[in-house]
Amino acid sequence: MKFLFNLVVSRMSRQKTRLALILLAIAGASCLIVWTVGGYQSLFIEAVSQESDYMGVYDLRAVFLSTDSGAGARRGAGGGFSGPFTRNIKKENTESTPEKDSKKNGGKSSRGKNRSEVSRGKSFRPALTENLIAAIEKDSAVIQCDTMSPVRAFVYSQNANKSDSASFIDTYTDRSDVPVGIAPQLHRQGLAAYRKVMGTPMGMGVVFTATSAPEPVFELEDGRWLRQNSHAQEAVMTARGAEKYHVRPGDHLLIITKTKEFQFDVVGVLEGGESEFYIPNDMAELILDERPAVTELGLKLRVLAEEFRDRWQPVLAEQSPGLHMLTGKDLADRKKKELENESNLFRYQAVSGTLLAVLASIFIIFTTLNMNVSEQKRQIALYRMIGLTRGQVAISILIESLLLSVPGWLGGLLTGWLLLILSTGSSVVLNGAMLLFSFVCAVVGALFAAIYPMLKSMRVKPLDALDSSDENFLLPSRRSGHRFVIPLATFFGLLFIAADLYLVFALPVATETRAMLHSGLGMLLLVLGTLLLIPLLIQFVERAIAPLLAWFMRLNSPLVRSELSGNLGRTVAVAALLAVGGGLFVSMQIWGYSMLGPFLPGRGMPDCFAAFLPVGLDSEFVNELQDMPGVKSDEFLPVAVEQAAFAPGSVTSRADTQSPFANVVFLGADVDRAYAGPRPLVSMQFLQGDRSAAFDAMKTQRGVLITDSIAVDYGLNLGDRLKVKHPREESVVLEYPIVGVVSFSGWQWLSKTSGVRRNFGRSGGLVFANVTDILDDYQLDRFSYFWFNSDKSIAMAAMESSLDRLAQKNLAVMENREPYDKPASSGQSAYVKLSTRDSLYQSISQRADSVIWGLSKMPMITLMITSLAVMSAVSSSVRARRRQFGIMRAVGVTRFAIIRLILLEAILVGLVATLSSFLFGLLAAVGALKLGQSMFGTVDPPLILPVAGLVLGLCLTLTLCLAAALYPALATGTKSPLDLLRH
């Protein structure tokens, strides 16, 4: 064994450059394994190891873990339920009319009053009652009971960089002298800067915490704690918030909500905490114009936390469903479970990255050993002549694979560990499971990759030492074998791909079963099919593209034609190696941008959607809005909006009616002007139903159009009846016949940013209805939402300012005061959310780009790692053909022609790898799109080929191939004919 070991070391030492490249490639693959798996595991390690960070100074925390998502839970949002219901409502005594109500109220209709109350409604948030808080505080086991309340607003800092997501005001000045309740010009400046950097905000700012705690809730890192009940505008940052906003004690935060702005002084920094910063309770009441809803308690106890929890939990479950008392361990376990449920994307990235690394390692070692056996055939035959057995020759190949893989594995461990430390910012311990997994992937994969080269070396005979033929000058009989190999490989490749397509499109089983089969068996068939088609792609490139490149590079075309097929096995291995990363890069690009398509607002959506919240506009101001400069008055549409949950038992699919999505947003508009006229403002694609019949039914039969997401997720289709609970009285069920199912591109983000989600944070889809039906069913006496096109005569910032002034004027008239004064004691204030199609498109595109390219990083890294193996493969190919190049130089071929010939071979290999990558990526993306319908509320997204990304992938592959071939080409081209022939 010692002799074999020394023999292998001697053989490897003569190829130092190739050895270094292979070790780097294997180390890179091992590093990728440690980085991806370690990064995924560190999420859970952090969740468990930082239990104290969840508790701070408390023994127990009372938090809401789940809430009833039904509309009934939001009762009281508009001040109670009463009023007339006149159409198709499943409740007794619903014959009330506006005229009857007017008589009962002395000639004044109560309907308008109720609608006004509804329009001022606010979204429901689960909260603890004062009685329950008081009861817990009186318990003798309680030392301290502190309340926590969420507050949402836009937050800006004076120190953050302009490109940072925490700050978007171009010029910040001290605002301590500015009274509360000013006009929102400064807010508009900040919002304009925000949009310039980040696009349209996806909500109303960030959420932070108001607390009654008299002492720090976590250990103080710097400064002091808040002064309660002092009316001081103070904030204490968590370490995460201080880093995000780049502030320390003595700095300031600017907080803007609706039409108010506040400057808060940063007085301290906490070591822990999940919120970004804390403010006193009394300041939260000033910001919100109401007492903040308490959603969490922090408890210090005289008794064991488990004992107190067991005694109080039944009381909490009865009085506040969803409220639970949790210890630090409970919160850590829950955090870990949330990570497991919500990190599917990261898990997929970790798994795919690991598989890429394993495949890369196997391919690198396989191609290296296989080429070594081919190159050293005569040397191995000489070993056989001096007495080495077949088994000893095979063991020498096995030793070589271990000498390649073990140092590479150790180097990858060290590099991956350092990357984890740099990326996580903390010390990371490589546990035994990670070490074992990376060892199996790197070393066991190397042993598996050595099997075929071992068998190949055992077939070498002692007489082969006398064979002086060059393997690259193929005999006619060997070339003729390609005529049978390529058609056979093509047949089975197409057969395997067809089998996967059958699984995706035609197999008569449930979609979930097909998705499972495609993810396992189908992807395997797709990989095998693509690999088997590579010989056909090689033949295509040689015949169709190689002559053109030969003409361009001034090389002899017949000489170039056999560059790839001269050693078919080696070319297939190298192309497959590159296709590992390239294929997943292509699939990520196509899948990502195809999934993005349905989210982008199309031309069927008007330019602008304005929401006047929370009170809407009186009719006199609607006319003023229509005539406002910049608004096309003939393309202006008031929209009646309401959000309602599905009635129990009203859906037929597997979807849970208690999920946060189990509701719809109604958009009521004039049918002729909005949808049915010759120039409709809102256009949509009908998937079910007849367009003309649907519009007639909307005007005469209370018909509605639903988006395709509702049809897929909740099993509602043409001819069914949509049943929803009234948002402010759960016993009232409203029904609407479904007269069409439509595709309306971009509805998800429109509903998210425009303020139409009145009662729920999420929605299952849009419902288009006749405006009178929505006004009557939900008692809306004024419009709050408007769709219109802009004539582009004024800038959006100027239009936003005009809309703000109109909202203030409207509110002042309602409260009988002068415009722009401090809001009345009612606490009402007015603001406008203007969503534009262009800003939505830009914002969604920017966010999607960051996500898609983030997912594409792993395949690109793998592609770069495998390029090291490509360099080794090209070097081996050149080394094996040095005698051939020597003969060419001897008969008059120039040095530069030899260099061009080697570089041309690399380009051709890159083209083969690119074509196979595109084929695999396209088929994989098509399968994922087909089986992932209704993901994120999309249905059957269109296939989109992102030209920029695909061209970048092509250029990257070709660049890596050229870079890999540059050194071997220069090293060979600079040698004399005698040096080349001496080999």
PDB file of C-alpha atoms in Angstrom, residues 324-492:
ATOM      1  CA  HIS A 324     -51.352  32.860  25.631  1.00  0.00           C
ATOM      2  CA  MET A 325     -48.816  33.202  28.438  1.00  0.00           C
ATOM      3  CA  LEU A 326     -45.403  32.020  27.259  1.00  0.00           C
ATOM      4  CA  THR A 327     -41.955  31.503  28.751  1.00  0.00           C
ATOM      5  CA  GLY A 328     -38.705  32.124  26.930  1.00  0.00           C
ATOM      6  CA  LYS A 329     -38.499  28.470  25.925  1.00  0.00           C
ATOM      7  CA  ASP A 330     -42.063  28.591  24.580  1.00  0.00           C
ATOM      8  CA  LEU A 331     -41.251  31.633  22.463  1.00  0.00           C
ATOM      9  CA  ALA A 332     -38.009  30.089  21.187  1.00  0.00           C
ATOM     10  CA  ASP A 333     -39.835  26.890  20.212  1.00  0.00           C
ATOM     11  CA  ARG A 334     -42.516  28.901  18.482  1.00  0.00           C
ATOM     12  CA  LYS A 335     -39.902  30.956  16.672  1.00  0.00           C
ATOM     13  CA  LYS A 336     -38.252  27.767  15.499  1.00  0.00           C
ATOM     14  CA  LYS A 337     -41.583  26.420  14.254  1.00  0.00           C
ATOM     15  CA  GLU A 338     -42.303  29.687  12.432  1.00  0.00           C
ATOM     16  CA  LEU A 339     -38.906  29.469  10.764  1.00  0.00           C
ATOM     17  CA  GLU A 340     -39.629  25.916   9.685  1.00  0.00           C
ATOM     18  CA  ASN A 341     -42.995  26.966   8.248  1.00  0.00           C
ATOM     19  CA  GLU A 342     -41.942  30.246   6.692  1.00  0.00           C
ATOM     20  CA  SER A 343     -38.416  29.517   5.468  1.00  0.00           C
ATOM     21  CA  ASN A 344     -39.395  27.278   2.567  1.00  0.00           C
ATOM     22  CA  LEU A 345     -37.576  29.591   0.193  1.00  0.00           C
ATOM     23  CA  PHE A 346     -34.388  29.477   2.211  1.00  0.00           C
ATOM     24  CA  ARG A 347     -34.746  25.729   2.709  1.00  0.00           C
ATOM     25  CA  TYR A 348     -35.087  25.274  -1.037  1.00  0.00           C
ATOM     26  CA  GLN A 349     -32.005  27.415  -1.540  1.00  0.00           C
ATOM     27  CA  ALA A 350     -30.051  25.378   1.015  1.00  0.00           C
ATOM     28  CA  VAL A 351     -31.111  22.063  -0.476  1.00  0.00           C
ATOM     29  CA  SER A 352     -30.498  23.166  -4.058  1.00  0.00           C
ATOM     30  CA  GLY A 353     -27.143  24.662  -3.119  1.00  0.00           C
ATOM     31  CA  THR A 354     -26.130  21.436  -1.391  1.00  0.00           C
ATOM     32  CA  LEU A 355     -27.190  19.332  -4.346  1.00  0.00           C
ATOM     33  CA  LEU A 356     -25.308  21.644  -6.677  1.00  0.00           C
ATOM     34  CA  ALA A 357     -22.199  21.318  -4.543  1.00  0.00           C
ATOM     35  CA  VAL A 358     -22.463  17.522  -4.381  1.00  0.00           C
ATOM     36  CA  LEU A 359     -22.955  17.239  -8.136  1.00  0.00           C
ATOM     37  CA  ALA A 360     -20.108  19.651  -8.754  1.00  0.00           C
ATOM     38  CA  SER A 361     -17.773  17.641  -6.514  1.00  0.00           C
ATOM     39  CA  ILE A 362     -18.691  14.355  -8.186  1.00  0.00           C
ATOM     40  CA  PHE A 363     -18.318  15.792 -11.686  1.00  0.00           C
ATOM     41  CA  ILE A 364     -15.005  17.483 -10.873  1.00  0.00           C
ATOM     42  CA  ILE A 365     -13.418  14.336  -9.475  1.00  0.00           C
ATOM     43  CA  PHE A 366     -14.968  12.091 -12.112  1.00  0.00           C
ATOM     44  CA  THR A 367     -13.736  14.168 -15.050  1.00  0.00           C
ATOM     45  CA  THR A 368     -10.307  14.534 -13.475  1.00  0.00           C
ATOM     46  CA  LEU A 369      -9.808  10.827 -12.804  1.00  0.00           C
ATOM     47  CA  ASN A 370     -11.347   9.788 -16.107  1.00  0.00           C
ATOM     48  CA  MET A 371      -9.081  12.122 -18.072  1.00  0.00           C
ATOM     49  CA  ASN A 372      -6.077  11.003 -16.042  1.00  0.00           C
ATOM     50  CA  VAL A 373      -6.764   7.378 -16.952  1.00  0.00           C
ATOM     51  CA  SER A 374      -7.080   8.309 -20.636  1.00  0.00           C
ATOM     52  CA  GLU A 375      -3.891  10.369 -20.616  1.00  0.00           C
ATOM     53  CA  GLN A 376      -1.870   7.856 -18.638  1.00  0.00           C
ATOM     54  CA  LYS A 377      -3.044   4.748 -20.465  1.00  0.00           C
ATOM     55  CA  ARG A 378       0.485   3.837 -21.612  1.00  0.00           C
ATOM     56  CA  GLN A 379       1.890   4.609 -18.157  1.00  0.00           C
ATOM     57  CA  ILE A 380      -0.679   2.337 -16.508  1.00  0.00           C
ATOM     58  CA  ALA A 381       0.163  -0.361 -19.052  1.00  0.00           C
ATOM     59  CA  LEU A 382       3.819  -0.068 -18.044  1.00  0.00           C
ATOM     60  CA  TYR A 383       2.789  -0.506 -14.407  1.00  0.00           C
ATOM     61  CA  ARG A 384       1.021  -3.695 -15.458  1.00  0.00           C
ATOM     62  CA  MET A 385       4.166  -4.887 -17.273  1.00  0.00           C
ATOM     63  CA  ILE A 386       6.311  -4.517 -14.117  1.00  0.00           C
ATOM     64  CA  GLY A 387       3.879  -6.571 -12.065  1.00  0.00           C
ATOM     65  CA  LEU A 388       0.973  -4.409 -10.782  1.00  0.00           C
ATOM     66  CA  THR A 389      -2.315  -6.272 -10.763  1.00  0.00           C
ATOM     67  CA  ARG A 390      -5.626  -4.886 -11.948  1.00  0.00           C
ATOM     68  CA  GLY A 391      -6.704  -4.495  -8.329  1.00  0.00           C
ATOM     69  CA  GLN A 392      -3.597  -2.485  -7.439  1.00  0.00           C
ATOM     70  CA  VAL A 393      -4.128  -0.198 -10.427  1.00  0.00           C
ATOM     71  CA  ALA A 394      -7.736   0.369  -9.323  1.00  0.00           C
ATOM     72  CA  ILE A 395      -6.613   1.053  -5.737  1.00  0.00           C
ATOM     73  CA  SER A 396      -4.158   3.655  -7.024  1.00  0.00           C
ATOM     74  CA  ILE A 397      -7.064   5.483  -8.692  1.00  0.00           C
ATOM     75  CA  LEU A 398      -9.021   5.252  -5.424  1.00  0.00           C
ATOM     76  CA  ILE A 399      -6.086   6.710  -3.478  1.00  0.00           C
ATOM     77  CA  GLU A 400      -5.863   9.556  -5.970  1.00  0.00           C
ATOM     78  CA  SER A 401      -9.571  10.380  -5.494  1.00  0.00           C
ATOM     79  CA  LEU A 402      -9.070  10.498  -1.713  1.00  0.00           C
ATOM     80  CA  LEU A 403      -5.992  12.687  -2.032  1.00  0.00           C
ATOM     81  CA  LEU A 404      -8.077  15.075  -4.111  1.00  0.00           C
ATOM     82  CA  SER A 405     -11.205  15.075  -1.959  1.00  0.00           C
ATOM     83  CA  VAL A 406      -9.923  15.077   1.649  1.00  0.00           C
ATOM     84  CA  PRO A 407      -7.717  18.215   1.390  1.00  0.00           C
ATOM     85  CA  GLY A 408     -10.436  19.892  -0.636  1.00  0.00           C
ATOM     86  CA  TRP A 409     -13.001  18.985   2.018  1.00  0.00           C
ATOM     87  CA  LEU A 410     -10.844  20.353   4.835  1.00  0.00           C
ATOM     88  CA  GLY A 411     -10.182  23.563   2.902  1.00  0.00           C
ATOM     89  CA  GLY A 412     -13.897  23.910   2.201  1.00  0.00           C
ATOM     90  CA  LEU A 413     -14.715  23.458   5.890  1.00  0.00           C
ATOM     91  CA  LEU A 414     -12.361  26.258   6.877  1.00  0.00           C
ATOM     92  CA  THR A 415     -13.562  28.617   4.118  1.00  0.00           C
ATOM     93  CA  GLY A 416     -17.238  27.864   4.773  1.00  0.00           C
ATOM     94  CA  TRP A 417     -16.764  28.418   8.499  1.00  0.00           C
ATOM     95  CA  LEU A 418     -15.139  31.806   7.888  1.00  0.00           C
ATOM     96  CA  LEU A 419     -17.931  32.794   5.488  1.00  0.00           C
ATOM     97  CA  LEU A 420     -20.555  31.861   8.087  1.00  0.00           C
ATOM     98  CA  ILE A 421     -18.831  34.038  10.662  1.00  0.00           C
ATOM     99  CA  LEU A 422     -18.668  36.954   8.238  1.00  0.00           C
ATOM    100  CA  SER A 423     -22.280  36.570   7.060  1.00  0.00           C
ATOM    101  CA  THR A 424     -23.888  36.010  10.474  1.00  0.00           C
ATOM    102  CA  GLY A 425     -21.664  38.362  12.437  1.00  0.00           C
ATOM    103  CA  SER A 426     -21.213  35.833  15.236  1.00  0.00           C
ATOM    104  CA  SER A 427     -19.113  32.799  16.048  1.00  0.00           C
ATOM    105  CA  VAL A 428     -20.471  29.622  14.464  1.00  0.00           C
ATOM    106  CA  VAL A 429     -19.664  26.116  15.682  1.00  0.00           C
ATOM    107  CA  LEU A 430     -19.557  23.386  13.053  1.00  0.00           C
ATOM    108  CA  ASN A 431     -21.507  20.616  14.727  1.00  0.00           C
ATOM    109  CA  GLY A 432     -21.006  16.920  14.167  1.00  0.00           C
ATOM    110  CA  ALA A 433     -23.984  16.566  11.860  1.00  0.00           C
ATOM    111  CA  MET A 434     -22.672  19.284   9.553  1.00  0.00           C
ATOM    112  CA  LEU A 435     -19.187  17.784   9.529  1.00  0.00           C
ATOM    113  CA  LEU A 436     -20.560  14.342   8.762  1.00  0.00           C
ATOM    114  CA  PHE A 437     -22.844  15.627   6.026  1.00  0.00           C
ATOM    115  CA  SER A 438     -20.107  17.621   4.312  1.00  0.00           C
ATOM    116  CA  PHE A 439     -17.741  14.646   4.631  1.00  0.00           C
ATOM    117  CA  VAL A 440     -20.273  12.329   3.015  1.00  0.00           C
ATOM    118  CA  CYS A 441     -20.920  14.806   0.206  1.00  0.00           C
ATOM    119  CA  ALA A 442     -17.249  15.495  -0.524  1.00  0.00           C
ATOM    120  CA  VAL A 443     -15.443  12.242   0.262  1.00  0.00           C
ATOM    121  CA  VAL A 444     -18.107   9.621  -0.340  1.00  0.00           C
ATOM    122  CA  GLY A 445     -19.049  11.497  -3.500  1.00  0.00           C
ATOM    123  CA  ALA A 446     -15.415  11.281  -4.560  1.00  0.00           C
ATOM    124  CA  LEU A 447     -15.392   7.533  -4.023  1.00  0.00           C
ATOM    125  CA  PHE A 448     -18.542   7.216  -6.067  1.00  0.00           C
ATOM    126  CA  ALA A 449     -17.009   9.341  -8.834  1.00  0.00           C
ATOM    127  CA  ALA A 450     -13.930   7.055  -8.916  1.00  0.00           C
ATOM    128  CA  ILE A 451     -15.875   3.878  -9.752  1.00  0.00           C
ATOM    129  CA  TYR A 452     -15.907   4.261 -13.540  1.00  0.00           C
ATOM    130  CA  PRO A 453     -12.263   5.431 -13.821  1.00  0.00           C
ATOM    131  CA  MET A 454     -11.258   2.458 -11.660  1.00  0.00           C
ATOM    132  CA  LEU A 455     -13.077   0.038 -13.954  1.00  0.00           C
ATOM    133  CA  LYS A 456     -11.597   1.784 -16.973  1.00  0.00           C
ATOM    134  CA  SER A 457      -8.053   1.487 -15.578  1.00  0.00           C
ATOM    135  CA  MET A 458      -8.563  -2.217 -14.891  1.00  0.00           C
ATOM    136  CA  ARG A 459      -9.215  -2.775 -18.599  1.00  0.00           C
ATOM    137  CA  VAL A 460      -5.763  -1.507 -19.550  1.00  0.00           C
ATOM    138  CA  LYS A 461      -3.522  -4.357 -20.730  1.00  0.00           C
ATOM    139  CA  PRO A 462       0.294  -4.561 -20.551  1.00  0.00           C
ATOM    140  CA  LEU A 463       0.476  -4.650 -24.369  1.00  0.00           C
ATOM    141  CA  ASP A 464      -1.220  -1.226 -24.506  1.00  0.00           C
ATOM    142  CA  ALA A 465       2.187   0.202 -23.625  1.00  0.00           C
ATOM    143  CA  LEU A 466       3.239  -0.534 -27.214  1.00  0.00           C
ATOM    144  CA  ASP A 467       0.209   1.311 -28.650  1.00  0.00           C
ATOM    145  CA  SER A 468       1.417   4.641 -30.006  1.00  0.00           C
ATOM    146  CA  SER A 469      -1.923   5.747 -31.442  1.00  0.00           C
ATOM    147  CA  ASP A 470      -3.314   9.094 -30.314  1.00  0.00           C
ATOM    148  CA  GLU A 471      -6.774   8.846 -28.884  1.00  0.00           C
ATOM    149  CA  ASN A 472      -7.687  12.182 -30.398  1.00  0.00           C
ATOM    150  CA  PHE A 473      -7.031  10.921 -33.956  1.00  0.00           C
ATOM    151  CA  LEU A 474     -10.041   8.654 -33.923  1.00  0.00           C
ATOM    152  CA  LEU A 475     -10.151   5.652 -36.177  1.00  0.00           C
ATOM    153  CA  PRO A 476     -13.022   5.532 -38.688  1.00  0.00           C
ATOM    154  CA  SER A 477     -14.587   2.618 -36.803  1.00  0.00           C
ATOM    155  CA  ARG A 478     -14.633   4.652 -33.585  1.00  0.00           C
ATOM    156  CA  ARG A 479     -16.091   7.703 -35.314  1.00  0.00           C
ATOM    157  CA  SER A 480     -18.777   5.574 -36.912  1.00  0.00           C
ATOM    158  CA  GLY A 481     -19.819   4.502 -33.434  1.00  0.00           C
ATOM    159  CA  HIS A 482     -21.096   8.032 -32.851  1.00  0.00           C
ATOM    160  CA  ARG A 483     -23.719   7.388 -35.516  1.00  0.00           C
ATOM    161  CA  PHE A 484     -25.356   4.904 -33.199  1.00  0.00           C
ATOM    162  CA  VAL A 485     -24.559   6.506 -29.842  1.00  0.00           C
ATOM    163  CA  ILE A 486     -26.022   9.933 -30.608  1.00  0.00           C
ATOM    164  CA  PRO A 487     -29.416   8.737 -32.003  1.00  0.00           C
ATOM    165  CA  LEU A 488     -29.798   6.268 -29.131  1.00  0.00           C
ATOM    166  CA  ALA A 489     -28.967   8.892 -26.505  1.00  0.00           C
ATOM    167  CA  THR A 490     -31.317  11.365 -28.205  1.00  0.00           C
ATOM    168  CA  PHE A 491     -34.181   8.852 -28.218  1.00  0.00           C
ATOM    169  CA  PHE A 492     -33.910   8.100 -24.502  1.00  0.00           C
TER     170      PHE A 492
END
